Coordinates of C-alpha atoms in Angstrom, one line a residue:
X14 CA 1.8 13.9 -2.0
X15 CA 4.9 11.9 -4.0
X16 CA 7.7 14.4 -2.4
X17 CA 10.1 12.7 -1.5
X18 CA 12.9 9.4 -2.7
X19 CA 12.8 6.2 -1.9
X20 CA 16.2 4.8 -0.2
X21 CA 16.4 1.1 -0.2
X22 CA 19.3 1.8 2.5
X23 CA 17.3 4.3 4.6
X24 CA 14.2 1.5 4.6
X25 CA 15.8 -1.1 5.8
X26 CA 17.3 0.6 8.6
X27 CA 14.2 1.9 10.2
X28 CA 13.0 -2.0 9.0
X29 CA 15.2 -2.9 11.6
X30 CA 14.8 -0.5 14.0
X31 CA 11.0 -0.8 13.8
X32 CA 11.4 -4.7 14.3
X33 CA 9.8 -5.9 10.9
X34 CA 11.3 -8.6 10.9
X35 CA 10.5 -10.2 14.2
X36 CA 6.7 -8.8 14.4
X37 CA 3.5 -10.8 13.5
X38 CA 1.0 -9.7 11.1
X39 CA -1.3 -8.6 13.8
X40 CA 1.4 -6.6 15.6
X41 CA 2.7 -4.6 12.3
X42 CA -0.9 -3.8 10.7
X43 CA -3.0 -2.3 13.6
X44 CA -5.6 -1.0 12.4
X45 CA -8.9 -2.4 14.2
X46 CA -11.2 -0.8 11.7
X47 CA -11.0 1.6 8.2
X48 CA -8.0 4.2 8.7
X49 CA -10.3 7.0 7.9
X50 CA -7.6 8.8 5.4
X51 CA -8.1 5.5 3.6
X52 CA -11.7 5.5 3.1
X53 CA -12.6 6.2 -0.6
X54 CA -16.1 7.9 0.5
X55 CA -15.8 11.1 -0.5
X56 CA -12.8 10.7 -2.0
X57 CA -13.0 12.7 -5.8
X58 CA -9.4 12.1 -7.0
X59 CA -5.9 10.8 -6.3
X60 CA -3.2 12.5 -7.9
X61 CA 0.6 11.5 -8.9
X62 CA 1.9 14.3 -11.3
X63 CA 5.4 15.9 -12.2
X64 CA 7.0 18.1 -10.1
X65 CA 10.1 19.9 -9.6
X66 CA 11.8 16.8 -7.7
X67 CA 10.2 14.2 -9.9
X68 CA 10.0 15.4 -13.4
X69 CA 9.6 12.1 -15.1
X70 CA 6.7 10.8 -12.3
X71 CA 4.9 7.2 -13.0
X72 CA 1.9 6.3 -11.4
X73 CA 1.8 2.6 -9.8
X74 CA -1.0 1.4 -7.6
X75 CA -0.1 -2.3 -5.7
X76 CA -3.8 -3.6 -4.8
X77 CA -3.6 -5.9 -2.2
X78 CA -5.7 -8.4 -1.1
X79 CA -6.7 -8.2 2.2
X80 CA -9.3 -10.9 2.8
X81 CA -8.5 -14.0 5.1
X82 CA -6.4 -16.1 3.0
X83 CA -4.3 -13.4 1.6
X84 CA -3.1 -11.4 4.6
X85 CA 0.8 -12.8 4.4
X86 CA 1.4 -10.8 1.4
X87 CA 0.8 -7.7 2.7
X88 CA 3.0 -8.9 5.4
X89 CA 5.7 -10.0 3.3
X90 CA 6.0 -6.1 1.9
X91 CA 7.1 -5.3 5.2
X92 CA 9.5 -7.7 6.1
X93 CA 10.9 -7.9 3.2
X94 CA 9.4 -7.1 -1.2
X95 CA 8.6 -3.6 -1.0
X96 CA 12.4 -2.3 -1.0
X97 CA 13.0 -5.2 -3.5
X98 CA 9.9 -4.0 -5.5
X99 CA 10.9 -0.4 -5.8
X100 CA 14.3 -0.9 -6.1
X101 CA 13.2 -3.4 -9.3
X102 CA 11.2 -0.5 -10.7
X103 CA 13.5 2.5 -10.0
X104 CA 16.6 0.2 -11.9
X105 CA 14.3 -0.7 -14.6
X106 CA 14.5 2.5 -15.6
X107 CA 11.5 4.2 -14.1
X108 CA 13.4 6.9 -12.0
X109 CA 10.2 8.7 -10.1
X110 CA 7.4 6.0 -9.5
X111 CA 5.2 7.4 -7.4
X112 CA 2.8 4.5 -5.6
X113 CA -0.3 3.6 -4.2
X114 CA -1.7 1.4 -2.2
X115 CA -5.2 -0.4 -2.4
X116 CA -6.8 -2.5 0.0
X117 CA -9.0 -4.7 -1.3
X118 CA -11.5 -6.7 -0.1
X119 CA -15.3 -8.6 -0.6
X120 CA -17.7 -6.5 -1.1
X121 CA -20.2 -8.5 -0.1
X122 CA -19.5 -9.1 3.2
X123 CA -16.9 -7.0 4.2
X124 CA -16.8 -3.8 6.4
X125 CA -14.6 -1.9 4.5
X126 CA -14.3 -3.7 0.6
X127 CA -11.8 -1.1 -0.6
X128 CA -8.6 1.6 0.8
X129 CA -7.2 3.6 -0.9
X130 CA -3.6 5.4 0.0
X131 CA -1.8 8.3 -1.2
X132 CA 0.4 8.4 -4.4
X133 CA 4.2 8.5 -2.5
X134 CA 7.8 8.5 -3.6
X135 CA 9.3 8.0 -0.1
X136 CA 10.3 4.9 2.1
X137 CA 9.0 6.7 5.0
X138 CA 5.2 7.4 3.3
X139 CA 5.3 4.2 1.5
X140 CA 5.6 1.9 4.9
X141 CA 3.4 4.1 6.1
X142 CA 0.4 3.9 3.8
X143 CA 0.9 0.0 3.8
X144 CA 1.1 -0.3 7.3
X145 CA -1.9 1.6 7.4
X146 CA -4.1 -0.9 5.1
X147 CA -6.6 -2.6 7.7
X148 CA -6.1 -6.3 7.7
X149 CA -9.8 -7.1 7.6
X150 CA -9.6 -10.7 7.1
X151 CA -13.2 -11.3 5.9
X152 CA -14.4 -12.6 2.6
X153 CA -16.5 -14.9 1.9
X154 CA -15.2 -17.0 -1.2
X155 CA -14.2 -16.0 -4.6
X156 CA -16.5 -14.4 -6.4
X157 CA -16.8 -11.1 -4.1
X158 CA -13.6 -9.4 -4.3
X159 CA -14.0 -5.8 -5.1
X160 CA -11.2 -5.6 -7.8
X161 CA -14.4 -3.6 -10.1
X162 CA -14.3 -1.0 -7.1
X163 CA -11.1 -0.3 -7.7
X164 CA -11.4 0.1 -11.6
X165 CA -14.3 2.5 -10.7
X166 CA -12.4 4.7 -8.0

C-alpha cells in the first residue's frame, strides 16, 4: 500500500472520462452494503511507512461522514476537492502524503458504523478507496456518530 504519485493532471482526466462530473451520488458510490476490504473486523493494523519511492511518507486519514445528511461531501471529493486537497498538501510542503479514508457512521443504528481504506499515494487508489466507502445514509441524530471508533481502530 502507498506506491504510487498522485497526478492532479492524470485525475482529472480519468474524472472526465469516468463522468464525475455529470453522475449522482447514487450512481458514483455503489456500494449496496460494507465493501468487505473496508470492514475493520479483523482488521489488526493499517500501515503508511517510508519506502524507497516515498522517503519522507506522512500519514493522513480524511474521515468522512457518511450518515444521511452528510452524503454530498463525499460526493463533492469526486467531482471536484480531492485533487484540490492533495494538491494543497503536496505544495504545502508535504511531498509523500500517503491517505486514508474512513467512513464513518452511527453506531447506534447503523449497519456498518465505520470503513476503513488503505493508506495510498496514487490518484488511481485514492478514487478508488473513496468510491468504495458505502453511502449508508442512516443515523439517527447527533449523538451516535462513531468518531470514538475511529480513535480506537
Amino acid at each position: 500500500m502507498g506506491g504510487g504519485s498522485y497526478s492532479v493532471d492524470d485525475r482529472m482526466t480519468r474524472s472526465i472520462s469516468a463522468g464525475y462530473h455529470t453522475k449522482s451520488r447514487q450512481e458514483i458510490f455503489t456500494q449496496a452494503t460494507i465493501n468487505s476490504a473496508m470492514n475493520p473486523h479483523g482488521i489488526t493494523v493499517r500501515e503508511s511507512r517510508d519506502s524507497d519511492e516515498h522517503p519522507d511518507s506522512l500519514a493522513i486519514v480524511l474521515a468522512l461522514d457518511v450518515t444521511g445528511s452528510m452524503g454530498s461531501v463525499p460526493h463533492y471529493l469526486v467531482k471536484d476537492g480531492l485533487p484540490h486537497i492533495v494538491d494543497g498538501i503536496i505544495k504545502s510542503g508535504i511531498p509523500d502524503p500517503q491517505i486514508l479514508f474512513l467512513g464513518i457512521g452511527d453506531h447506534e443504528c447503523d449497519r456498518s458504523p465505520l470503513q476503513v481504506g488503505q493508506f495510498e499515494s496514487s490518484d488511481e487508489l485514492l478514487d478508488k478507496w473513496l468510491t468504495d466507502v458505502w453511502l449508508e445514509g442512516g443515523g439517527g441524530g447527533n449523538d451516535g456518530e462513531s468518531y470514538m471508533l475511529a480513535w480506537y481502530f
